[in-house]
Coordinates of C-alpha atoms in Angstrom, one line a residue:
Chain A
M864 CA -43.9 2.4 10.6
S865 CA -42.5 1.1 7.4
G866 CA -39.6 4.0 7.9
S867 CA -38.6 2.1 4.6
S868 CA -38.6 3.5 0.4
V869 CA -38.4 -0.4 -0.8
R870 CA -39.2 -1.0 -4.8
L871 CA -39.8 -4.5 -6.3
T872 CA -38.6 -4.8 -9.8
I873 CA -39.3 -7.7 -11.7
S874 CA -37.6 -8.0 -14.3
G875 CA -38.5 -10.8 -17.9
V876 CA -39.3 -13.3 -15.3
G877 CA -41.4 -17.2 -16.7
H878 CA -40.9 -20.6 -14.8
R879 CA -42.1 -24.2 -15.5
Y880 CA -43.1 -26.2 -13.7
D881 CA -40.9 -29.4 -15.2
D882 CA -42.5 -28.5 -19.0
L883 CA -45.0 -26.6 -17.7
P884 CA -44.5 -23.2 -18.5
V885 CA -46.8 -21.5 -15.7
L886 CA -45.0 -17.8 -16.7
E887 CA -43.8 -16.1 -19.3
E888 CA -41.6 -12.8 -19.5
I889 CA -43.6 -10.8 -16.4
D890 CA -42.2 -7.1 -16.5
L891 CA -43.5 -5.7 -12.9
V892 CA -42.7 -2.4 -10.3
A893 CA -43.6 -2.2 -7.7
D894 CA -43.1 1.4 -6.1
A895 CA -41.8 2.0 -3.2
G896 CA -44.8 2.8 -0.1
R897 CA -47.1 2.1 -2.8
V898 CA -49.5 -1.3 -3.1
L899 CA -49.3 -3.7 -6.1
V900 CA -51.8 -6.0 -6.7
L901 CA -51.7 -9.1 -8.9
I902 CA -55.2 -10.7 -10.2
G903 CA -55.7 -13.5 -13.6
P904 CA -57.7 -16.2 -13.1
S905 CA -57.1 -19.4 -11.4
G906 CA -53.9 -20.8 -12.2
C907 CA -52.5 -18.0 -14.0
G908 CA -49.3 -18.1 -11.7
K909 CA -50.0 -15.5 -9.4
S910 CA -48.6 -17.0 -5.8
T911 CA -45.8 -18.1 -8.0
L912 CA -44.7 -15.2 -9.2
L913 CA -45.2 -13.7 -5.6
G914 CA -43.1 -16.8 -4.5
I915 CA -40.3 -15.5 -7.0
I916 CA -40.8 -12.6 -5.6
G917 CA -39.8 -13.9 -2.3
G918 CA -37.3 -15.6 -2.4
L919 CA -39.3 -18.6 -2.3
I920 CA -39.6 -20.4 -5.6
V921 CA -36.7 -20.4 -8.1
P922 CA -37.4 -19.0 -11.4
T923 CA -36.3 -20.1 -14.5
A924 CA -36.2 -16.7 -16.2
G925 CA -35.8 -13.0 -15.3
T926 CA -34.4 -11.3 -12.1
V927 CA -36.6 -9.5 -9.4
R928 CA -34.1 -6.8 -7.7
M929 CA -35.3 -5.0 -4.4
D930 CA -34.3 -1.9 -4.6
G931 CA -34.3 2.0 -1.6
Q932 CA -33.4 2.2 2.5
V933 CA -34.6 -0.1 4.8
A934 CA -34.5 0.9 8.8
E935 CA -33.0 0.2 10.8
D936 CA -35.8 -1.8 13.2
C937 CA -36.6 -3.8 9.5
L938 CA -36.0 -8.1 10.5
N939 CA -37.0 -9.2 7.8
P940 CA -37.7 -6.5 4.5
L941 CA -39.9 -9.5 2.1
T942 CA -42.7 -11.0 4.7
P943 CA -45.0 -12.9 3.8
V944 CA -49.0 -12.8 4.9
F945 CA -50.5 -16.1 4.5
Q946 CA -54.0 -17.6 2.8
D947 CA -53.9 -20.8 5.3
F948 CA -52.6 -18.3 8.2
A949 CA -49.1 -19.9 8.6
L950 CA -50.3 -20.6 12.4
L951 CA -47.9 -22.9 14.8
P952 CA -50.7 -23.9 16.9
W953 CA -48.7 -25.3 19.7
R954 CA -48.0 -21.1 20.4
S955 CA -50.3 -18.6 21.8
V956 CA -51.6 -15.3 19.7
A957 CA -48.4 -13.8 21.9
G958 CA -46.0 -16.5 20.5
N959 CA -46.6 -16.8 16.7
V960 CA -46.0 -13.2 17.1
S961 CA -42.9 -13.9 19.0
L962 CA -41.3 -15.9 16.8
V963 CA -40.0 -14.3 14.4
L964 CA -38.6 -12.1 16.8
E965 CA -36.4 -14.7 19.0
G966 CA -33.0 -14.2 19.3
R967 CA -33.2 -10.9 16.8
L968 CA -34.3 -8.6 19.9
P969 CA -33.5 -8.8 23.6
R970 CA -36.5 -10.4 25.2
R971 CA -38.4 -6.8 26.4
E972 CA -38.2 -5.2 23.4
R973 CA -39.3 -8.2 22.5
E974 CA -42.2 -8.6 24.3
A975 CA -42.9 -4.4 24.8
R976 CA -43.3 -5.6 19.9
V977 CA -45.6 -8.0 20.3
A978 CA -47.9 -6.4 23.0
E979 CA -47.7 -3.0 20.3
V980 CA -48.5 -4.9 17.3
L981 CA -51.5 -7.2 18.9
A982 CA -53.2 -4.0 19.9
L983 CA -52.4 -2.6 16.3
T984 CA -54.6 -6.0 15.4
G985 CA -56.9 -5.5 18.0
L986 CA -55.5 -9.1 19.9
G987 CA -55.0 -7.0 22.5
D988 CA -57.2 -9.3 24.3
F989 CA -55.8 -12.9 22.9
A990 CA -52.4 -13.2 23.7
G991 CA -52.4 -16.2 25.8
A992 CA -55.4 -17.3 23.6
W993 CA -54.7 -21.4 20.7
P994 CA -55.2 -20.7 17.4
K995 CA -57.9 -23.2 17.2
Q996 CA -60.2 -21.2 19.6
L997 CA -59.9 -18.5 17.2
S998 CA -61.8 -17.2 14.5
G999 CA -60.4 -17.3 10.7
G1000 CA -60.9 -13.9 10.6
M1001 CA -58.5 -13.0 14.1
R1002 CA -56.9 -15.6 13.0
Q1003 CA -55.7 -13.6 10.3
R1004 CA -54.7 -10.3 11.6
V1005 CA -52.8 -12.8 14.0
G1006 CA -50.5 -13.2 10.2
I1007 CA -50.9 -9.3 9.8
A1008 CA -49.1 -8.9 13.3
R1009 CA -46.9 -10.9 13.6
A1010 CA -46.1 -9.6 9.7
L1011 CA -45.8 -6.4 11.1
A1012 CA -43.7 -7.1 14.1
V1013 CA -40.7 -7.3 11.6
R1014 CA -41.4 -4.0 10.3
P1015 CA -41.1 -5.3 6.8
A1016 CA -39.8 -3.2 4.2
C1017 CA -42.4 -5.3 1.7
L1018 CA -45.4 -6.6 3.0
L1019 CA -45.9 -10.8 0.2
M1020 CA -49.9 -11.1 1.1
D1021 CA -50.7 -13.5 -0.7
E1022 CA -54.7 -14.2 -1.0
P1023 CA -55.3 -13.8 2.4
L1024 CA -58.5 -13.0 2.4
S1025 CA -60.0 -15.9 0.2
A1026 CA -60.5 -17.8 3.2
L1027 CA -62.6 -16.2 5.4
D1028 CA -67.1 -14.8 5.6
A1029 CA -68.3 -12.3 3.2
Q1030 CA -68.5 -9.9 6.8
T1031 CA -65.0 -11.2 7.7
R1032 CA -63.8 -9.8 4.7
A1033 CA -64.7 -7.1 4.1
L1034 CA -64.5 -5.6 7.7
L1035 CA -61.0 -6.8 7.5
L1036 CA -60.1 -5.3 4.1
D1037 CA -60.5 -2.0 5.6
E1038 CA -58.4 -2.5 9.1
F1039 CA -56.2 -3.3 5.7
A1040 CA -56.4 -0.3 3.9
E1041 CA -56.2 1.8 7.0
L1042 CA -52.8 -0.3 8.3
I1043 CA -51.0 -0.1 4.9
E1044 CA -51.5 4.0 4.3
R1045 CA -50.1 4.2 7.9
A1046 CA -47.6 2.1 8.0
G1047 CA -46.3 3.0 3.7
T1048 CA -45.3 -0.4 3.4
T1049 CA -44.4 -1.3 -0.3
T1050 CA -47.3 -4.5 -1.1
V1051 CA -47.5 -7.1 -3.2
Y1052 CA -51.4 -7.7 -3.0
V1053 CA -52.2 -11.6 -4.8
T1054 CA -56.5 -11.8 -5.0
H1055 CA -58.7 -13.3 -7.7
N1056 CA -61.1 -10.8 -5.7
L1057 CA -62.2 -7.9 -8.3
N1058 CA -63.4 -6.3 -5.5
E1059 CA -60.2 -6.3 -3.5
A1060 CA -58.0 -5.6 -6.1
V1061 CA -59.6 -1.9 -6.7
R1062 CA -60.2 -1.1 -3.0
L1063 CA -56.6 -2.2 -2.5
G1064 CA -54.4 -1.5 -5.5
H1065 CA -53.0 1.7 -6.1
R1066 CA -51.7 -1.0 -9.9
I1067 CA -53.6 -3.8 -10.4
A1068 CA -51.6 -5.6 -12.5
V1069 CA -54.2 -8.5 -14.3
L1070 CA -52.7 -11.8 -15.8
S1071 CA -53.7 -13.8 -19.1
R1072 CA -53.7 -17.8 -17.9
R1073 CA -51.2 -19.8 -17.8
P1074 CA -48.7 -19.1 -19.0
G1075 CA -49.1 -16.8 -16.8
R1076 CA -48.7 -12.7 -18.9
V1077 CA -49.0 -8.8 -18.2
R1078 CA -52.5 -8.5 -19.8
A1079 CA -52.6 -4.8 -18.5
V1080 CA -52.0 -2.3 -15.4
L1081 CA -54.1 -0.2 -15.2
E1082 CA -53.4 2.1 -11.9
I1083 CA -55.3 3.9 -9.2
D1084 CA -54.1 7.3 -7.5
R1085 CA -55.9 7.8 -5.2
P1086 CA -55.5 6.9 -1.0
I1087 CA -56.5 3.2 -0.3
N1088 CA -58.1 4.3 3.2
G1089 CA -61.4 6.2 2.5
R1090 CA -61.9 4.0 -0.5
S1091 CA -65.3 2.4 -0.8
A1092 CA -66.8 -0.1 -3.0
A1093 CA -69.9 1.6 -4.1
D1094 CA -67.3 4.0 -5.2
P1095 CA -68.6 4.5 -9.0
S1096 CA -65.7 5.1 -9.9
L1097 CA -63.9 1.9 -9.0
V1098 CA -67.2 0.4 -9.8
A1099 CA -66.2 1.1 -13.9
I1100 CA -62.5 -0.4 -13.4
E1101 CA -63.3 -4.0 -11.4
Q1102 CA -65.9 -4.1 -14.3
Q1103 CA -63.4 -3.2 -17.0
L1104 CA -61.3 -6.1 -14.7
W1105 CA -63.7 -8.6 -15.3
D1106 CA -64.3 -8.1 -18.6
M1107 CA -60.8 -8.3 -19.1
I1108 CA -60.9 -11.3 -17.3
R1109 CA -63.9 -13.3 -17.9
D1110 CA -62.5 -15.1 -21.2
D1111 CA -59.9 -16.2 -19.6
A1112 CA -61.6 -17.9 -16.6
V1113 CA -63.9 -18.9 -17.9
L1114 CA -61.0 -21.4 -20.0
A1115 CA -59.1 -22.0 -16.7
E1116 CA -61.5 -23.1 -15.0
R1117 CA -62.3 -25.8 -17.8
E1118 CA -59.1 -26.6 -18.2
R1119 CA -59.4 -27.7 -14.4
V1120 CA -62.2 -29.4 -14.8
I1121 CA -60.2 -31.5 -17.9
A1122 CA -57.4 -32.2 -15.6
Chain B
M628 CA -98.7 -39.5 -5.5
P629 CA -98.5 -41.3 -1.7
D630 CA -99.7 -39.0 0.9
I631 CA -97.3 -38.0 3.3
A632 CA -98.0 -36.9 7.0
G633 CA -96.8 -37.1 11.2
P634 CA -93.4 -35.6 12.6
V635 CA -90.1 -36.3 11.2
R636 CA -88.7 -39.2 12.9
F637 CA -85.1 -38.5 14.8
R638 CA -83.1 -40.9 12.4
A639 CA -79.4 -39.6 13.6
R640 CA -79.3 -42.1 16.5
G641 CA -76.3 -43.8 17.5
F642 CA -72.1 -44.5 15.9
A643 CA -71.5 -42.3 18.5
P644 CA -70.1 -44.1 21.3
R645 CA -68.5 -43.0 25.1
S646 CA -66.8 -43.7 28.0
I647 CA -69.4 -44.6 30.9
P648 CA -68.1 -42.8 34.0
G649 CA -66.5 -45.9 35.8
A650 CA -67.4 -49.2 33.7
A651 CA -63.1 -49.4 33.1
A652 CA -63.3 -50.4 36.7
A653 CA -66.5 -52.4 37.1
T654 CA -66.0 -54.4 34.8
L655 CA -62.1 -55.0 35.8
L656 CA -63.4 -56.0 39.7
G657 CA -66.2 -57.4 38.1
V658 CA -64.1 -60.2 36.8
V659 CA -61.9 -60.8 39.1
A660 CA -64.4 -60.8 41.6
L661 CA -66.1 -64.0 39.2
W662 CA -61.8 -65.4 39.3
Q663 CA -62.0 -65.6 43.4
A664 CA -65.6 -66.6 43.3
G665 CA -65.1 -69.3 41.3
A666 CA -61.5 -70.1 42.8
S667 CA -63.1 -70.7 46.4
A668 CA -66.1 -72.6 45.0
G669 CA -63.7 -75.3 43.4
V670 CA -65.0 -74.0 40.1
I671 CA -61.5 -73.0 38.7
P672 CA -59.1 -75.1 39.6
T673 CA -56.5 -73.0 42.0
L674 CA -53.2 -75.7 41.5
F675 CA -53.1 -73.6 37.5
L676 CA -55.0 -70.6 38.0
P677 CA -54.5 -69.2 41.7
P678 CA -57.3 -67.0 43.2
P679 CA -57.0 -63.5 43.4
V680 CA -56.2 -63.5 47.4
S681 CA -53.3 -65.9 46.0
I682 CA -51.5 -63.9 44.2
V683 CA -51.7 -60.6 46.8
R684 CA -50.5 -62.4 49.6
A685 CA -47.9 -63.9 47.0
L686 CA -47.2 -59.5 45.7
Y687 CA -46.9 -58.9 49.1
Q688 CA -44.9 -61.3 50.6
L689 CA -42.3 -60.6 47.7
A690 CA -42.7 -57.4 48.6
I691 CA -42.1 -57.8 52.5
S692 CA -38.5 -60.0 52.0
G693 CA -36.8 -58.0 49.6
E694 CA -37.6 -60.4 46.4
L695 CA -39.6 -57.7 44.8
W696 CA -38.1 -55.3 44.9
L697 CA -34.3 -56.7 44.0
H698 CA -35.9 -58.1 40.7
L699 CA -38.3 -54.9 39.8
G700 CA -34.8 -52.5 40.1
A701 CA -32.9 -55.1 37.2
S702 CA -35.9 -54.3 35.5
L703 CA -36.9 -51.2 35.3
Q704 CA -33.1 -50.8 35.1
R705 CA -32.7 -51.9 31.8
L706 CA -36.2 -51.3 30.8
A707 CA -34.4 -47.3 31.0
I708 CA -31.1 -48.3 29.5
G709 CA -32.3 -50.0 26.4
W710 CA -35.6 -47.8 25.9
T711 CA -33.9 -44.8 26.1
L712 CA -31.0 -45.3 23.7
G713 CA -33.5 -47.2 21.2
T714 CA -35.5 -43.6 21.4
V715 CA -32.5 -41.6 21.0
C716 CA -31.5 -42.9 18.3
G717 CA -34.1 -43.5 16.3
I718 CA -35.7 -40.1 16.4
A719 CA -32.0 -39.0 15.6
L720 CA -32.4 -41.1 12.2
G721 CA -36.2 -40.4 12.3
F722 CA -35.5 -36.9 11.8
A723 CA -33.0 -37.8 9.7
V724 CA -34.9 -40.2 6.7
G725 CA -38.0 -37.3 7.5
L726 CA -35.7 -34.1 6.2
S727 CA -32.9 -35.7 4.3
S728 CA -32.8 -36.2 0.7
W729 CA -29.8 -37.9 1.4
L730 CA -30.7 -40.3 3.4
R731 CA -34.3 -40.8 3.0
S732 CA -34.1 -44.3 0.8
P733 CA -30.8 -45.8 2.8
G734 CA -32.0 -45.1 5.7
M735 CA -35.9 -46.2 5.1
A736 CA -34.2 -49.1 2.7
V737 CA -32.5 -50.4 5.6
V738 CA -35.1 -49.8 8.1
S739 CA -38.0 -52.0 6.2
A740 CA -35.4 -54.8 5.6
L741 CA -34.8 -54.7 9.3
F742 CA -38.0 -54.3 10.7
P743 CA -39.4 -57.2 10.0
I744 CA -37.5 -59.3 12.2
P745 CA -38.8 -60.9 15.1
K746 CA -35.7 -59.4 18.3
I747 CA -36.6 -61.7 20.1
A748 CA -34.3 -64.4 17.2
L749 CA -31.7 -61.6 17.5
V750 CA -30.8 -62.6 21.0
P751 CA -28.3 -65.5 20.6
L752 CA -26.8 -62.9 18.3
F753 CA -26.6 -59.8 20.8
I754 CA -25.6 -62.5 23.9
I755 CA -22.5 -64.0 21.6
W756 CA -21.9 -59.8 20.5
F757 CA -22.3 -58.3 24.1
G758 CA -22.4 -61.5 26.3
I759 CA -24.9 -63.0 28.7
G760 CA -24.6 -59.9 31.4
E761 CA -26.3 -56.7 30.6
G762 CA -25.2 -55.7 27.4
S763 CA -26.9 -57.7 25.6
K764 CA -30.2 -57.6 27.3
V765 CA -30.0 -53.4 27.3
A766 CA -29.0 -53.9 23.1
T767 CA -32.4 -56.4 22.2
L768 CA -34.6 -53.9 23.8
A769 CA -32.7 -51.2 22.3
F770 CA -32.5 -51.9 18.4
G771 CA -36.4 -53.7 19.4
V772 CA -37.2 -49.7 20.2
F773 CA -35.2 -48.7 17.3
F774 CA -36.8 -49.0 14.3
P775 CA -40.9 -48.1 15.2
T776 CA -39.4 -45.3 16.8
V777 CA -37.1 -44.2 12.9
I778 CA -40.7 -44.8 11.0
N779 CA -43.1 -42.8 13.2
T780 CA -41.0 -40.0 13.9
A781 CA -40.3 -39.7 10.1
A782 CA -43.9 -40.0 9.8
G783 CA -44.5 -37.1 12.5
V784 CA -40.7 -34.7 10.0
D785 CA -43.0 -35.5 6.7
A786 CA -47.0 -34.7 8.5
V787 CA -45.5 -31.2 9.7
S788 CA -46.9 -28.8 7.2
R789 CA -44.5 -27.5 4.7
N790 CA -46.5 -24.3 4.6
L791 CA -45.4 -24.2 8.3
V792 CA -41.2 -24.3 7.3
R793 CA -42.0 -22.3 4.7
M794 CA -43.4 -19.5 6.8
G795 CA -40.3 -19.7 9.2
Q796 CA -38.3 -19.3 6.2
A797 CA -39.6 -16.9 5.0
F798 CA -39.4 -14.8 7.9
G799 CA -35.8 -15.3 7.8
L800 CA -35.6 -17.5 10.7
S801 CA -32.3 -19.5 10.9
N802 CA -32.5 -23.7 10.0
A803 CA -32.1 -24.8 13.3
A804 CA -34.7 -22.9 14.8
I805 CA -36.8 -23.7 11.8
L806 CA -36.8 -27.8 13.6
R807 CA -36.6 -26.5 17.5
K808 CA -39.7 -24.1 17.2
V809 CA -41.8 -25.7 14.0
V810 CA -41.1 -29.6 12.4
L811 CA -39.3 -30.8 16.2
P812 CA -42.9 -29.4 18.2
G813 CA -44.9 -30.4 14.9
A814 CA -44.0 -34.4 14.6
L815 CA -44.1 -34.3 18.4
P816 CA -48.1 -35.4 18.5
A817 CA -46.1 -38.5 15.8
I818 CA -42.9 -39.5 18.8
L819 CA -44.9 -40.0 21.7
S820 CA -48.1 -41.5 20.1
G821 CA -44.7 -43.5 18.8
F822 CA -44.3 -44.6 22.2
R823 CA -46.7 -45.9 23.1
V824 CA -46.1 -48.5 21.3
T825 CA -42.6 -48.6 22.4
T826 CA -43.0 -48.9 25.8
S827 CA -45.1 -52.1 24.8
I828 CA -42.5 -53.8 23.3
A829 CA -39.7 -52.8 25.4
I830 CA -41.6 -55.1 28.4
I831 CA -42.7 -57.3 26.0
L832 CA -37.9 -57.7 24.8
L833 CA -37.4 -57.2 28.2
V834 CA -39.3 -60.4 29.5
A835 CA -37.4 -62.6 26.9
A836 CA -34.2 -61.8 26.4
E837 CA -34.5 -62.2 30.9
M838 CA -36.1 -64.8 30.4
I839 CA -33.0 -65.9 27.8
G840 CA -29.9 -65.3 30.3
A841 CA -30.5 -64.1 33.8
E842 CA -30.6 -64.3 37.5
R843 CA -32.4 -61.1 38.4
G844 CA -35.2 -59.1 36.6
I845 CA -39.2 -60.2 36.6
G846 CA -38.8 -62.4 33.6
A847 CA -36.5 -64.1 35.2
F848 CA -38.3 -64.9 38.5
V849 CA -41.1 -65.4 36.3
L850 CA -40.1 -68.8 34.5
Q851 CA -38.2 -69.1 37.9
A852 CA -41.1 -69.8 40.0
G853 CA -42.8 -71.6 36.2
N854 CA -40.5 -74.3 36.0
L855 CA -41.2 -74.5 40.0
Y856 CA -45.0 -74.9 39.4
D857 CA -44.9 -72.1 41.9
T858 CA -48.0 -70.2 39.9
D859 CA -48.7 -68.1 42.7
N860 CA -45.8 -66.1 42.3
L861 CA -45.5 -66.8 38.6
L862 CA -48.7 -64.9 38.9
A863 CA -47.1 -62.2 40.9
G864 CA -45.2 -61.5 38.3
I865 CA -46.9 -60.9 35.6
V866 CA -49.1 -58.5 37.5
V867 CA -46.6 -56.4 38.6
L868 CA -45.5 -56.1 34.4
S869 CA -49.4 -55.4 34.3
L870 CA -48.9 -52.7 36.7
L871 CA -45.7 -51.0 34.7
G872 CA -47.3 -51.4 32.0
Q873 CA -50.1 -49.3 33.3
L874 CA -48.0 -47.1 35.2
V875 CA -46.1 -47.0 31.9
A876 CA -49.3 -45.8 29.7
W877 CA -50.4 -43.3 32.2
V878 CA -47.3 -41.0 32.7
L879 CA -47.6 -40.9 28.6
G880 CA -51.1 -39.9 29.4
R881 CA -50.1 -37.1 31.9
L882 CA -46.6 -36.5 29.7
E883 CA -48.8 -35.9 26.5
R884 CA -51.4 -34.0 27.8
A885 CA -48.2 -31.3 29.6
L886 CA -46.4 -31.3 25.7
L887 CA -49.2 -32.0 24.0
G888 CA -52.2 -29.5 25.7
W889 CA -52.7 -27.1 22.6
R890 CA -54.7 -30.2 20.4

């Protein structure tokens, strides 16, 4: 579905909010068609890094490069999926998806694209519904449908499941895996959930507590679709990740309480 | 330790008022009926407060003579022009203040300095500037409507989630598209809520301006009736103003329902 093949290279990226250093010397690569997961304790700068990758935050040091081929029908190479869904409450489900196509595609093509992505995300029967009428899981499906509608070269997902209940999270995780695998879109996925990290990541970058630095990079070289949370090898990686971030997570939590 | 035995008592009573169907109309009709009964019984002196029947009769006479439409037409024209002018300018500056770092501080400083001035005190100045004709009245209304509109619009723009704006930017929408499709609809509830305030202000200023210097208009008519101790017509004029306020509120209610159905 993507047709694009884009690699993201993050070189020497650092960021400060006034005097507060948030990120330091981040060097990472998101390979074309693969999923790079960013994990780390609260406040380590994961979302800031994603904002920098997406061009929404100017880093105080370093650069982010995008190299490769972008499909002709790609309307927005770097496309976000938001934690809080970021849906316009005054637009219907179809209207929210259509928003990002308006002025870019002729009406008929736009309607066909909206219908296609709504069907793909299981929202075909909810095109006319208002966001307030939908559950959290359904709202995030709209966010995914909107992202897929622009045929992204790279998906930037900022804790897309964190606002959802455990059951919905498990169901959507399976759907994400299938959609991302099928689309072959380069994906950067921010989460604090280790289970999500091992289920979706081809490459998992562990950030330290603030200022966030890359502590370790783990590779899981197997298809993400069909991975099981009960897979012993994934459980072992999850444990390994927890061992790495546990102390930082405790310290970060204390810092938050003191702050 | 004391023993406890018995059913759990319901403790969440009250603090949840609800509308009673028909109560509003029944209350108004009851007040009018009491008023009429008091006047008929001689308890209320009709010279100072004519009974509802006399007011209705006066209204009927004004309507069939055409005098009512003459005054009402003049007032509605001033109201429409003055309110629209103040609203359009106020929304434009409200958006500018809400969106531009350059205009925010200077704009709000001017608005904060001028907003508290009682606008009616400016009528003599506007008469000097714009003459005794329509200009001064329209300017009074526009000036009175302008400041609350700026404040409401700027607050509405501020209330739009920055995350929605970031979403628009992250999907590559143009600034004009973000303004039209994200910021404007997001600020609309505050803008429409401001309309309720500004239409009331406009009606008050309309009457005041017409009382100071106009031959036609409901305000002028009420003043003339007062000067002549013609309390039937005086109250008929006040009833017209009340109905005008009700009509404007009804129109705004319909507008809110049509534009803000998503809430």
